[in-house]
Amino acid sequence: PPAFILAWGSMGSGPGQFQFAHGIATSPVNGRVYVSDTFNDRVQVFTIDGAYVGAWGGSGLGPGQFNGCAGIAVDAAGDVYVASDHRVQKFSATGAYLLGWGGQGSADGQFQYAQSVAVDAAGNVFVCDTFNHRIQKFDANGNFLTKWGVNGSGNGNFVTPAGIGIDPLVEAFEDKHDD
């Protein structure tokens, strides 16, 4: 049976405290744990044992700022992607702003609330475009690649998708079986 291992944090706005911890991701490079602290408009960083390392962000719409950060993912190189409002921002492992993309709308590369983000082994970035009822795929530099889904309950349809993840076992299987 599952066993409880460790917990940290409490409600608040101080170091190691949260106002709605929405997303969590771990780095394969440095072993850090990154948490999107939604209503404090920041990303907090911890060791795998829960020791507070630091934070970055702040309230706003500029580079490196958040208007309610939501989903978070870390790629194989250790770069951190954060979905926030109608955009995605990419940071180094230490929180340096690298780039951002998106904006409010329904055209390719635009979002109506980017809620969740995931990165595959090839560096492709997948984003739940919640109120456009679709998933969008980008390269690691934010270039739009494709999209799928429409509002509905049929096959290939979504109603406000909220979460996305990548299965490394499926990726490994597909890589071995590509023709």
Tab-separated table of N, CA, C and O in Angstrom, residues 29-134:
chain	number	residue	atom	x	y	z
A	29	VAL	N	17.562	17.199	-13.829
A	29	VAL	CA	18.937	17.705	-13.858
A	29	VAL	C	19.462	18.003	-12.458
A	29	VAL	O	20.536	17.566	-12.081
A	30	ASN	N	18.694	18.758	-11.686
A	30	ASN	CA	19.193	19.184	-10.376
A	30	ASN	C	18.392	18.612	-9.209
A	30	ASN	O	18.678	18.918	-8.054
A	31	GLY	N	17.365	17.813	-9.482
A	31	GLY	CA	16.573	17.204	-8.419
A	31	GLY	C	15.689	18.166	-7.660
A	31	GLY	O	15.105	17.799	-6.642
A	32	ARG	N	15.570	19.382	-8.128
A	32	ARG	CA	14.730	20.377	-7.452
A	32	ARG	C	13.249	20.105	-7.715
A	32	ARG	O	12.869	19.521	-8.727
A	33	VAL	N	12.408	20.591	-6.801
A	33	VAL	CA	10.967	20.517	-6.931
A	33	VAL	C	10.461	21.945	-7.141
A	33	VAL	O	10.763	22.842	-6.341
A	34	TYR	N	9.720	22.152	-8.240
A	34	TYR	CA	9.185	23.468	-8.597
A	34	TYR	C	7.682	23.458	-8.384
A	34	TYR	O	6.997	22.551	-8.859
A	35	VAL	N	7.171	24.464	-7.662
A	35	VAL	CA	5.742	24.538	-7.354
A	35	VAL	C	5.201	25.883	-7.821
A	35	VAL	O	5.744	26.939	-7.467
A	36	SER	N	4.129	25.841	-8.627
A	36	SER	CA	3.477	27.094	-9.023
A	36	SER	C	2.522	27.497	-7.904
A	36	SER	O	1.592	26.777	-7.562
A	37	ASP	N	2.802	28.629	-7.312
A	37	ASP	CA	2.063	29.181	-6.177
A	37	ASP	C	1.111	30.230	-6.746
A	37	ASP	O	1.421	31.416	-6.806
A	38	THR	N	-0.063	29.788	-7.175
A	38	THR	CA	-0.961	30.552	-8.041
A	38	THR	C	-1.261	31.959	-7.550
A	38	THR	O	-1.016	32.927	-8.255
A	39	PHE	N	-1.835	32.095	-6.375
A	39	PHE	CA	-2.303	33.409	-5.944
A	39	PHE	C	-1.210	34.268	-5.309
A	39	PHE	O	-1.432	35.441	-5.019
A	40	ASN	N	-0.022	33.707	-5.125
A	40	ASN	CA	1.141	34.516	-4.758
A	40	ASN	C	1.941	34.892	-6.004
A	40	ASN	O	2.982	35.536	-5.890
A	41	ASP	N	1.479	34.471	-7.187
A	41	ASP	CA	2.097	34.820	-8.477
A	41	ASP	C	3.601	34.543	-8.498
A	41	ASP	O	4.407	35.383	-8.883
A	42	ARG	N	3.960	33.321	-8.116
A	42	ARG	CA	5.378	32.977	-8.078
A	42	ARG	C	5.576	31.479	-8.244
A	42	ARG	O	4.656	30.680	-8.103
A	43	VAL	N	6.812	31.133	-8.531
A	43	VAL	CA	7.264	29.745	-8.523
A	43	VAL	C	8.188	29.606	-7.327
A	43	VAL	O	9.101	30.422	-7.142
A	44	GLN	N	7.947	28.590	-6.506
A	44	GLN	CA	8.825	28.313	-5.379
A	44	GLN	C	9.633	27.046	-5.680
A	44	GLN	O	9.141	26.129	-6.320
A	45	VAL	N	10.851	27.028	-5.188
A	45	VAL	CA	11.776	25.930	-5.475
A	45	VAL	C	12.216	25.296	-4.154
A	45	VAL	O	12.542	26.003	-3.194
A	46	PHE	N	12.239	23.939	-4.153
A	46	PHE	CA	12.586	23.178	-2.962
A	46	PHE	C	13.545	22.051	-3.336
A	46	PHE	O	13.608	21.624	-4.483
A	47	THR	N	14.253	21.532	-2.337
A	47	THR	CA	14.995	20.297	-2.530
A	47	THR	C	13.983	19.151	-2.475
A	47	THR	O	12.835	19.345	-2.062
A	48	ILE	N	14.404	17.959	-2.830
A	48	ILE	CA	13.478	16.824	-2.774
A	48	ILE	C	13.101	16.470	-1.343
A	48	ILE	O	12.133	15.753	-1.111
A	49	ASP	N	13.830	17.014	-0.370
A	49	ASP	CA	13.502	16.803	1.037
A	49	ASP	C	12.619	17.911	1.595
A	49	ASP	O	12.322	17.924	2.785
A	50	GLY	N	12.224	18.852	0.744
A	50	GLY	CA	11.314	19.912	1.166
A	50	GLY	C	11.962	21.172	1.700
A	50	GLY	O	11.275	22.070	2.170
A	51	ALA	N	13.284	21.283	1.630
A	51	ALA	CA	13.961	22.499	2.091
A	51	ALA	C	13.758	23.605	1.054
A	51	ALA	O	13.960	23.397	-0.145
A	52	TYR	N	13.358	24.769	1.519
A	52	TYR	CA	13.124	25.923	0.656
A	52	TYR	C	14.438	26.390	0.038
A	52	TYR	O	15.428	26.573	0.736
A	53	VAL	N	14.450	26.581	-1.293
A	53	VAL	CA	15.637	27.044	-2.002
A	53	VAL	C	15.475	28.499	-2.431
A	53	VAL	O	16.392	29.301	-2.309
A	54	GLY	N	14.304	28.847	-2.943
A	54	GLY	CA	14.076	30.212	-3.409
A	54	GLY	C	12.780	30.319	-4.176
A	54	GLY	O	11.997	29.372	-4.254
A	55	ALA	N	12.566	31.499	-4.771
A	55	ALA	CA	11.339	31.754	-5.532
A	55	ALA	C	11.623	32.798	-6.588
A	55	ALA	O	12.596	33.552	-6.490
A	56	TRP	N	10.762	32.841	-7.597
A	56	TRP	CA	10.822	33.908	-8.588
A	56	TRP	C	9.422	34.212	-9.076
A	56	TRP	O	8.503	33.436	-8.885
A	57	GLY	N	9.293	35.373	-9.705
A	57	GLY	CA	8.000	35.802	-10.234
A	57	GLY	C	7.561	37.085	-9.593
A	57	GLY	O	8.371	37.895	-9.147
A	58	GLY	N	6.276	37.275	-9.523
A	58	GLY	CA	5.661	38.471	-8.980
A	58	GLY	C	4.421	38.774	-9.795
A	58	GLY	O	4.244	38.275	-10.910
A	59	SER	N	3.569	39.587	-9.254
A	59	SER	CA	2.296	39.905	-9.900
A	59	SER	C	2.497	40.875	-11.053
A	59	SER	O	3.161	41.901	-10.903
A	60	GLY	N	1.948	40.528	-12.210
A	60	GLY	CA	2.039	41.413	-13.371
A	60	GLY	C	1.974	40.639	-14.666
A	60	GLY	O	1.845	39.413	-14.679
A	61	LEU	N	2.082	41.369	-15.756
A	61	LEU	CA	1.989	40.763	-17.080
A	61	LEU	C	3.295	40.847	-17.862
A	61	LEU	O	3.345	40.461	-19.019
A	62	GLY	N	4.350	41.344	-17.245
A	62	GLY	CA	5.629	41.468	-17.924
A	62	GLY	C	6.401	40.166	-17.933
A	62	GLY	O	5.996	39.173	-17.320
A	63	PRO	N	7.537	40.147	-18.623
A	63	PRO	CA	8.379	38.952	-18.641
A	63	PRO	C	8.773	38.546	-17.220
A	63	PRO	O	9.225	39.370	-16.425
A	64	GLY	N	8.562	37.280	-16.890
A	64	GLY	CA	8.912	36.779	-15.569
A	64	GLY	C	7.873	37.049	-14.499
A	64	GLY	O	8.064	36.666	-13.352
A	65	GLN	N	6.789	37.698	-14.853
A	65	GLN	CA	5.707	37.966	-13.907
A	65	GLN	C	4.516	37.070	-14.237
A	65	GLN	O	4.401	36.557	-15.347
A	66	PHE	N	3.640	36.915	-13.249
A	66	PHE	CA	2.482	36.039	-13.417
A	66	PHE	C	1.188	36.734	-13.020
A	66	PHE	O	1.170	37.548	-12.114
A	67	ASN	N	0.142	36.313	-13.692
A	67	ASN	CA	-1.211	36.693	-13.318
A	67	ASN	C	-1.922	35.390	-12.973
A	67	ASN	O	-2.754	34.906	-13.725
A	68	GLY	N	-1.531	34.799	-11.858
A	68	GLY	CA	-2.064	33.507	-11.461
A	68	GLY	C	-1.375	32.365	-12.168
A	68	GLY	O	-1.943	31.766	-13.066
A	69	CYS	N	-0.130	32.049	-11.809
A	69	CYS	CA	0.561	30.940	-12.467
A	69	CYS	C	-0.166	29.627	-12.174
A	69	CYS	O	-0.710	29.431	-11.106
A	70	ALA	N	-0.180	28.763	-13.176
A	70	ALA	CA	-0.956	27.527	-13.062
A	70	ALA	C	-0.048	26.316	-13.264
A	70	ALA	O	0.705	25.939	-12.376
A	71	GLY	N	-0.088	25.713	-14.449
A	71	GLY	CA	0.687	24.512	-14.713
A	71	GLY	C	2.175	24.781	-14.804
A	71	GLY	O	2.608	25.890	-15.136
A	72	ILE	N	2.962	23.745	-14.508
A	72	ILE	CA	4.412	23.877	-14.537
A	72	ILE	C	5.016	22.556	-15.003
A	72	ILE	O	4.495	21.485	-14.696
A	73	ALA	N	6.093	22.635	-15.785
A	73	ALA	CA	6.784	21.444	-16.277
A	73	ALA	C	8.268	21.759	-16.402
A	73	ALA	O	8.662	22.916	-16.561
A	74	VAL	N	9.086	20.720	-16.349
A	74	VAL	CA	10.533	20.853	-16.493
A	74	VAL	C	10.981	19.942	-17.624
A	74	VAL	O	10.579	18.779	-17.686
A	75	ASP	N	11.817	20.467	-18.531
A	75	ASP	CA	12.304	19.640	-19.643
A	75	ASP	C	13.583	18.905	-19.259
A	75	ASP	O	14.110	19.060	-18.148
A	76	ALA	N	14.092	18.099	-20.175
A	76	ALA	CA	15.269	17.265	-19.920
A	76	ALA	C	16.526	18.083	-19.627
A	76	ALA	O	17.448	17.599	-18.978
A	77	ALA	N	16.573	19.341	-20.104
A	77	ALA	CA	17.720	20.208	-19.853
A	77	ALA	C	17.602	20.962	-18.531
A	77	ALA	O	18.530	21.660	-18.132
A	78	GLY	N	16.450	20.856	-17.865
A	78	GLY	CA	16.233	21.551	-16.600
A	78	GLY	C	15.527	22.882	-16.725
A	78	GLY	O	15.325	23.558	-15.718
A	79	ASP	N	15.141	23.270	-17.949
A	79	ASP	CA	14.392	24.518	-18.120
A	79	ASP	C	12.957	24.319	-17.637
A	79	ASP	O	12.384	23.233	-17.761
A	80	VAL	N	12.377	25.386	-17.080
A	80	VAL	CA	11.063	25.330	-16.448
A	80	VAL	C	10.058	26.110	-17.281
A	80	VAL	O	10.318	27.257	-17.663
A	81	TYR	N	8.912	25.497	-17.557
A	81	TYR	CA	7.824	26.115	-18.322
A	81	TYR	C	6.651	26.350	-17.389
A	81	TYR	O	6.253	25.445	-16.647
A	82	VAL	N	6.088	27.563	-17.452
A	82	VAL	CA	4.963	27.904	-16.585
A	82	VAL	C	3.823	28.441	-17.440
A	82	VAL	O	4.007	29.380	-18.225
A	83	ALA	N	2.647	27.834	-17.286
A	83	ALA	CA	1.424	28.317	-17.928
A	83	ALA	C	0.796	29.334	-16.985
A	83	ALA	O	0.625	29.067	-15.794
A	84	SER	N	0.469	30.502	-17.519
A	84	SER	CA	-0.077	31.566	-16.693
A	84	SER	C	-0.990	32.435	-17.540
A	84	SER	O	-0.542	33.003	-18.546
A	85	ASP	N	-2.253	32.492	-17.141
A	85	ASP	CA	-3.206	33.355	-17.822
A	85	ASP	C	-3.329	32.921	-19.286
A	85	ASP	O	-3.784	31.833	-19.556
A	86	HIS	N	-2.870	33.720	-20.222
A	86	HIS	CA	-3.007	33.423	-21.652
A	86	HIS	C	-1.645	33.263	-22.325
A	86	HIS	O	-1.477	33.618	-23.489
A	87	ARG	N	-0.670	32.724	-21.575
A	87	ARG	CA	0.669	32.579	-22.147
A	87	ARG	C	1.454	31.489	-21.437
A	87	ARG	O	1.061	30.986	-20.394
A	88	VAL	N	2.597	31.166	-22.037
A	88	VAL	CA	3.555	30.234	-21.450
A	88	VAL	C	4.880	30.976	-21.358
A	88	VAL	O	5.262	31.690	-22.290
A	89	GLN	N	5.570	30.815	-20.231
A	89	GLN	CA	6.889	31.408	-20.069
A	89	GLN	C	7.896	30.303	-19.772
A	89	GLN	O	7.589	29.336	-19.084
A	90	LYS	N	9.105	30.483	-20.292
A	90	LYS	CA	10.186	29.527	-20.102
A	90	LYS	C	11.291	30.192	-19.287
A	90	LYS	O	11.692	31.325	-19.575
A	91	PHE	N	11.790	29.464	-18.278
A	91	PHE	CA	12.818	29.963	-17.376
A	91	PHE	C	13.968	28.964	-17.295
A	91	PHE	O	13.781	27.770	-17.520
A	92	SER	N	15.129	29.464	-16.909
A	92	SER	CA	16.240	28.554	-16.589
A	92	SER	C	15.920	27.892	-15.249
A	92	SER	O	14.985	28.299	-14.547
A	93	ALA	N	16.711	26.908	-14.872
A	93	ALA	CA	16.514	26.213	-13.598
A	93	ALA	C	16.625	27.152	-12.403
A	93	ALA	O	16.061	26.890	-11.347
A	94	THR	N	17.334	28.281	-12.576
A	94	THR	CA	17.504	29.237	-11.485
A	94	THR	C	16.499	30.377	-11.542
A	94	THR	O	16.563	31.301	-10.736
A	95	GLY	N	15.575	30.330	-12.506
A	95	GLY	CA	14.524	31.337	-12.569
A	95	GLY	C	14.781	32.492	-13.512
A	95	GLY	O	13.994	33.438	-13.554
A	96	ALA	N	15.856	32.443	-14.281
A	96	ALA	CA	16.104	33.511	-15.261
A	96	ALA	C	15.096	33.376	-16.407
A	96	ALA	O	14.935	32.286	-16.969
A	97	TYR	N	14.438	34.465	-16.740
A	97	TYR	CA	13.461	34.464	-17.827
A	97	TYR	C	14.179	34.219	-19.145
A	97	TYR	O	15.166	34.879	-19.457
A	98	LEU	N	13.696	33.240	-19.928
A	98	LEU	CA	14.296	32.923	-21.217
A	98	LEU	C	13.435	33.397	-22.380
A	98	LEU	O	13.943	33.995	-23.318
A	99	LEU	N	12.139	33.092	-22.346
A	99	LEU	CA	11.230	33.540	-23.401
A	99	LEU	C	9.796	33.269	-22.997
A	99	LEU	O	9.533	32.554	-22.035
A	100	GLY	N	8.880	33.851	-23.749
A	100	GLY	CA	7.459	33.637	-23.511
A	100	GLY	C	6.707	33.693	-24.819
A	100	GLY	O	7.197	34.247	-25.803
A	101	TRP	N	5.537	33.083	-24.843
A	101	TRP	CA	4.698	33.139	-26.037
A	101	TRP	C	3.236	33.017	-25.650
A	101	TRP	O	2.893	32.614	-24.561
A	102	GLY	N	2.398	33.388	-26.604
A	102	GLY	CA	0.952	33.307	-26.415
A	102	GLY	C	0.335	34.685	-26.437
A	102	GLY	O	0.899	35.635	-26.961
A	103	GLY	N	-0.809	34.770	-25.861
A	103	GLY	CA	-1.628	35.964	-25.824
A	103	GLY	C	-3.075	35.515	-25.874
A	103	GLY	O	-3.379	34.372	-26.234
A	104	GLN	N	-3.973	36.394	-25.492
A	104	GLN	CA	-5.384	36.028	-25.441
A	104	GLN	C	-5.982	35.964	-26.832
A	104	GLN	O	-5.799	36.865	-27.634
A	105	GLY	N	-6.688	34.867	-27.114
A	105	GLY	CA	-7.357	34.718	-28.394
A	105	GLY	C	-7.574	33.263	-28.737
A	105	GLY	O	-7.316	32.369	-27.930
A	106	SER	N	-8.032	33.029	-29.967
A	106	SER	CA	-8.319	31.663	-30.390
A	106	SER	C	-7.524	31.250	-31.628
A	106	SER	O	-7.688	30.144	-32.135
A	107	ALA	N	-6.634	32.113	-32.107
A	107	ALA	CA	-5.784	31.759	-33.255
A	107	ALA	C	-4.707	30.776	-32.795
A	107	ALA	O	-4.492	30.582	-31.602
A	108	ASP	N	-4.029	30.160	-33.755
A	108	ASP	CA	-2.928	29.263	-33.421
A	108	ASP	C	-1.900	29.999	-32.566
A	108	ASP	O	-1.492	31.120	-32.892
A	109	GLY	N	-1.503	29.388	-31.457
A	109	GLY	CA	-0.515	29.996	-30.567
A	109	GLY	C	-1.100	30.952	-29.544
A	109	GLY	O	-0.369	31.463	-28.708
A	110	GLN	N	-2.396	31.196	-29.594
A	110	GLN	CA	-3.061	32.031	-28.594
A	110	GLN	C	-3.857	31.133	-27.658
A	110	GLN	O	-4.148	29.978	-27.986
A	111	PHE	N	-4.211	31.681	-26.493
A	111	PHE	CA	-4.893	30.888	-25.474
A	111	PHE	C	-6.081	31.631	-24.879
A	111	PHE	O	-6.084	32.857	-24.805
A	112	GLN	N	-7.027	30.848	-24.415
A	112	GLN	CA	-8.075	31.319	-23.516
A	112	GLN	C	-7.874	30.537	-22.224
A	112	GLN	O	-8.520	29.533	-21.984
A	113	TYR	N	-6.903	30.962	-21.472
A	113	TYR	CA	-6.446	30.392	-20.212
A	113	TYR	C	-5.605	29.142	-20.434
A	113	TYR	O	-6.109	28.032	-20.529
A	114	ALA	N	-4.309	29.350	-20.482
A	114	ALA	CA	-3.332	28.251	-20.547
A	114	ALA	C	-3.202	27.699	-19.137
A	114	ALA	O	-2.598	28.318	-18.275
A	115	GLN	N	-3.790	26.535	-18.904
A	115	GLN	CA	-3.892	26.022	-17.538
A	115	GLN	C	-2.853	24.980	-17.177
A	115	GLN	O	-2.448	24.885	-16.034
A	116	SER	N	-2.442	24.166	-18.115
A	116	SER	CA	-1.515	23.085	-17.798
A	116	SER	C	-0.497	22.967	-18.924
A	116	SER	O	-0.804	23.267	-20.074
A	117	VAL	N	0.697	22.502	-18.589
A	117	VAL	CA	1.774	22.385	-19.562
A	117	VAL	C	2.556	21.109	-19.283
A	117	VAL	O	2.690	20.696	-18.129
A	118	ALA	N	3.028	20.456	-20.349
A	118	ALA	CA	3.867	19.263	-20.225
A	118	ALA	C	4.910	19.303	-21.335
A	118	ALA	O	4.680	19.904	-22.391
A	119	VAL	N	6.059	18.685	-21.096
A	119	VAL	CA	7.148	18.664	-22.073
A	119	VAL	C	7.565	17.218	-22.295
A	119	VAL	O	7.795	16.478	-21.333
A	120	ASP	N	7.688	16.818	-23.575
A	120	ASP	CA	8.118	15.447	-23.863
A	120	ASP	C	9.639	15.373	-23.968
A	120	ASP	O	10.338	16.389	-23.878
A	121	ALA	N	10.161	14.176	-24.170
A	121	ALA	CA	11.611	13.956	-24.215
A	121	ALA	C	12.281	14.684	-25.373
A	121	ALA	O	13.469	15.015	-25.308
A	122	ALA	N	11.531	14.965	-26.436
A	122	ALA	CA	12.077	15.681	-27.588
A	122	ALA	C	12.041	17.200	-27.394
A	122	ALA	O	12.509	17.940	-28.247
A	123	GLY	N	11.494	17.665	-26.290
A	123	GLY	CA	11.412	19.099	-26.020
A	123	GLY	C	10.150	19.756	-26.526
A	123	GLY	O	10.018	20.982	-26.456
A	124	ASN	N	9.192	18.987	-27.032
A	124	ASN	CA	7.913	19.554	-27.459
A	124	ASN	C	7.100	19.946	-26.245
A	124	ASN	O	7.085	19.228	-25.237
A	125	VAL	N	6.422	21.078	-26.337
A	125	VAL	CA	5.650	21.629	-25.225
A	125	VAL	C	4.166	21.508	-25.564
A	125	VAL	O	3.719	22.004	-26.603
A	126	PHE	N	3.406	20.863	-24.680
A	126	PHE	CA	1.971	20.662	-24.854
A	126	PHE	C	1.236	21.523	-23.836
A	126	PHE	O	1.575	21.502	-22.652
A	127	VAL	N	0.225	22.274	-24.288
A	127	VAL	CA	-0.475	23.209	-23.417
A	127	VAL	C	-1.974	22.974	-23.495
A	127	VAL	O	-2.547	22.940	-24.590
A	128	CYS	N	-2.618	22.846	-22.328
A	128	CYS	CA	-4.082	22.811	-22.271
A	128	CYS	C	-4.579	24.235	-22.458
A	128	CYS	O	-4.332	25.106	-21.622
A	129	ASP	N	-5.253	24.463	-23.562
A	129	ASP	CA	-5.872	25.750	-23.878
A	129	ASP	C	-7.334	25.620	-23.439
A	129	ASP	O	-8.221	25.335	-24.228
A	130	THR	N	-7.552	25.810	-22.160
A	130	THR	CA	-8.766	25.381	-21.479
A	130	THR	C	-10.060	25.876	-22.107
A	130	THR	O	-10.933	25.081	-22.442
A	131	PHE	N	-10.221	27.172	-22.266
A	131	PHE	CA	-11.509	27.685	-22.740
A	131	PHE	C	-11.614	27.745	-24.259
A	131	PHE	O	-12.666	28.088	-24.790
A	132	ASN	N	-10.537	27.367	-24.970
A	132	ASN	CA	-10.637	27.104	-26.409
A	132	ASN	C	-10.853	25.605	-26.646
A	132	ASN	O	-10.927	25.167	-27.787
A	133	HIS	N	-10.917	24.824	-25.558
A	133	HIS	CA	-11.250	23.399	-25.600
A	133	HIS	C	-10.310	22.612	-26.513
A	133	HIS	O	-10.755	21.798	-27.331
A	134	ARG	N	-9.006	22.851	-26.359
A	134	ARG	CA	-8.045	22.185	-27.226
A	134	ARG	C	-6.695	22.050	-26.538
A	134	ARG	O	-6.442	22.646	-25.495
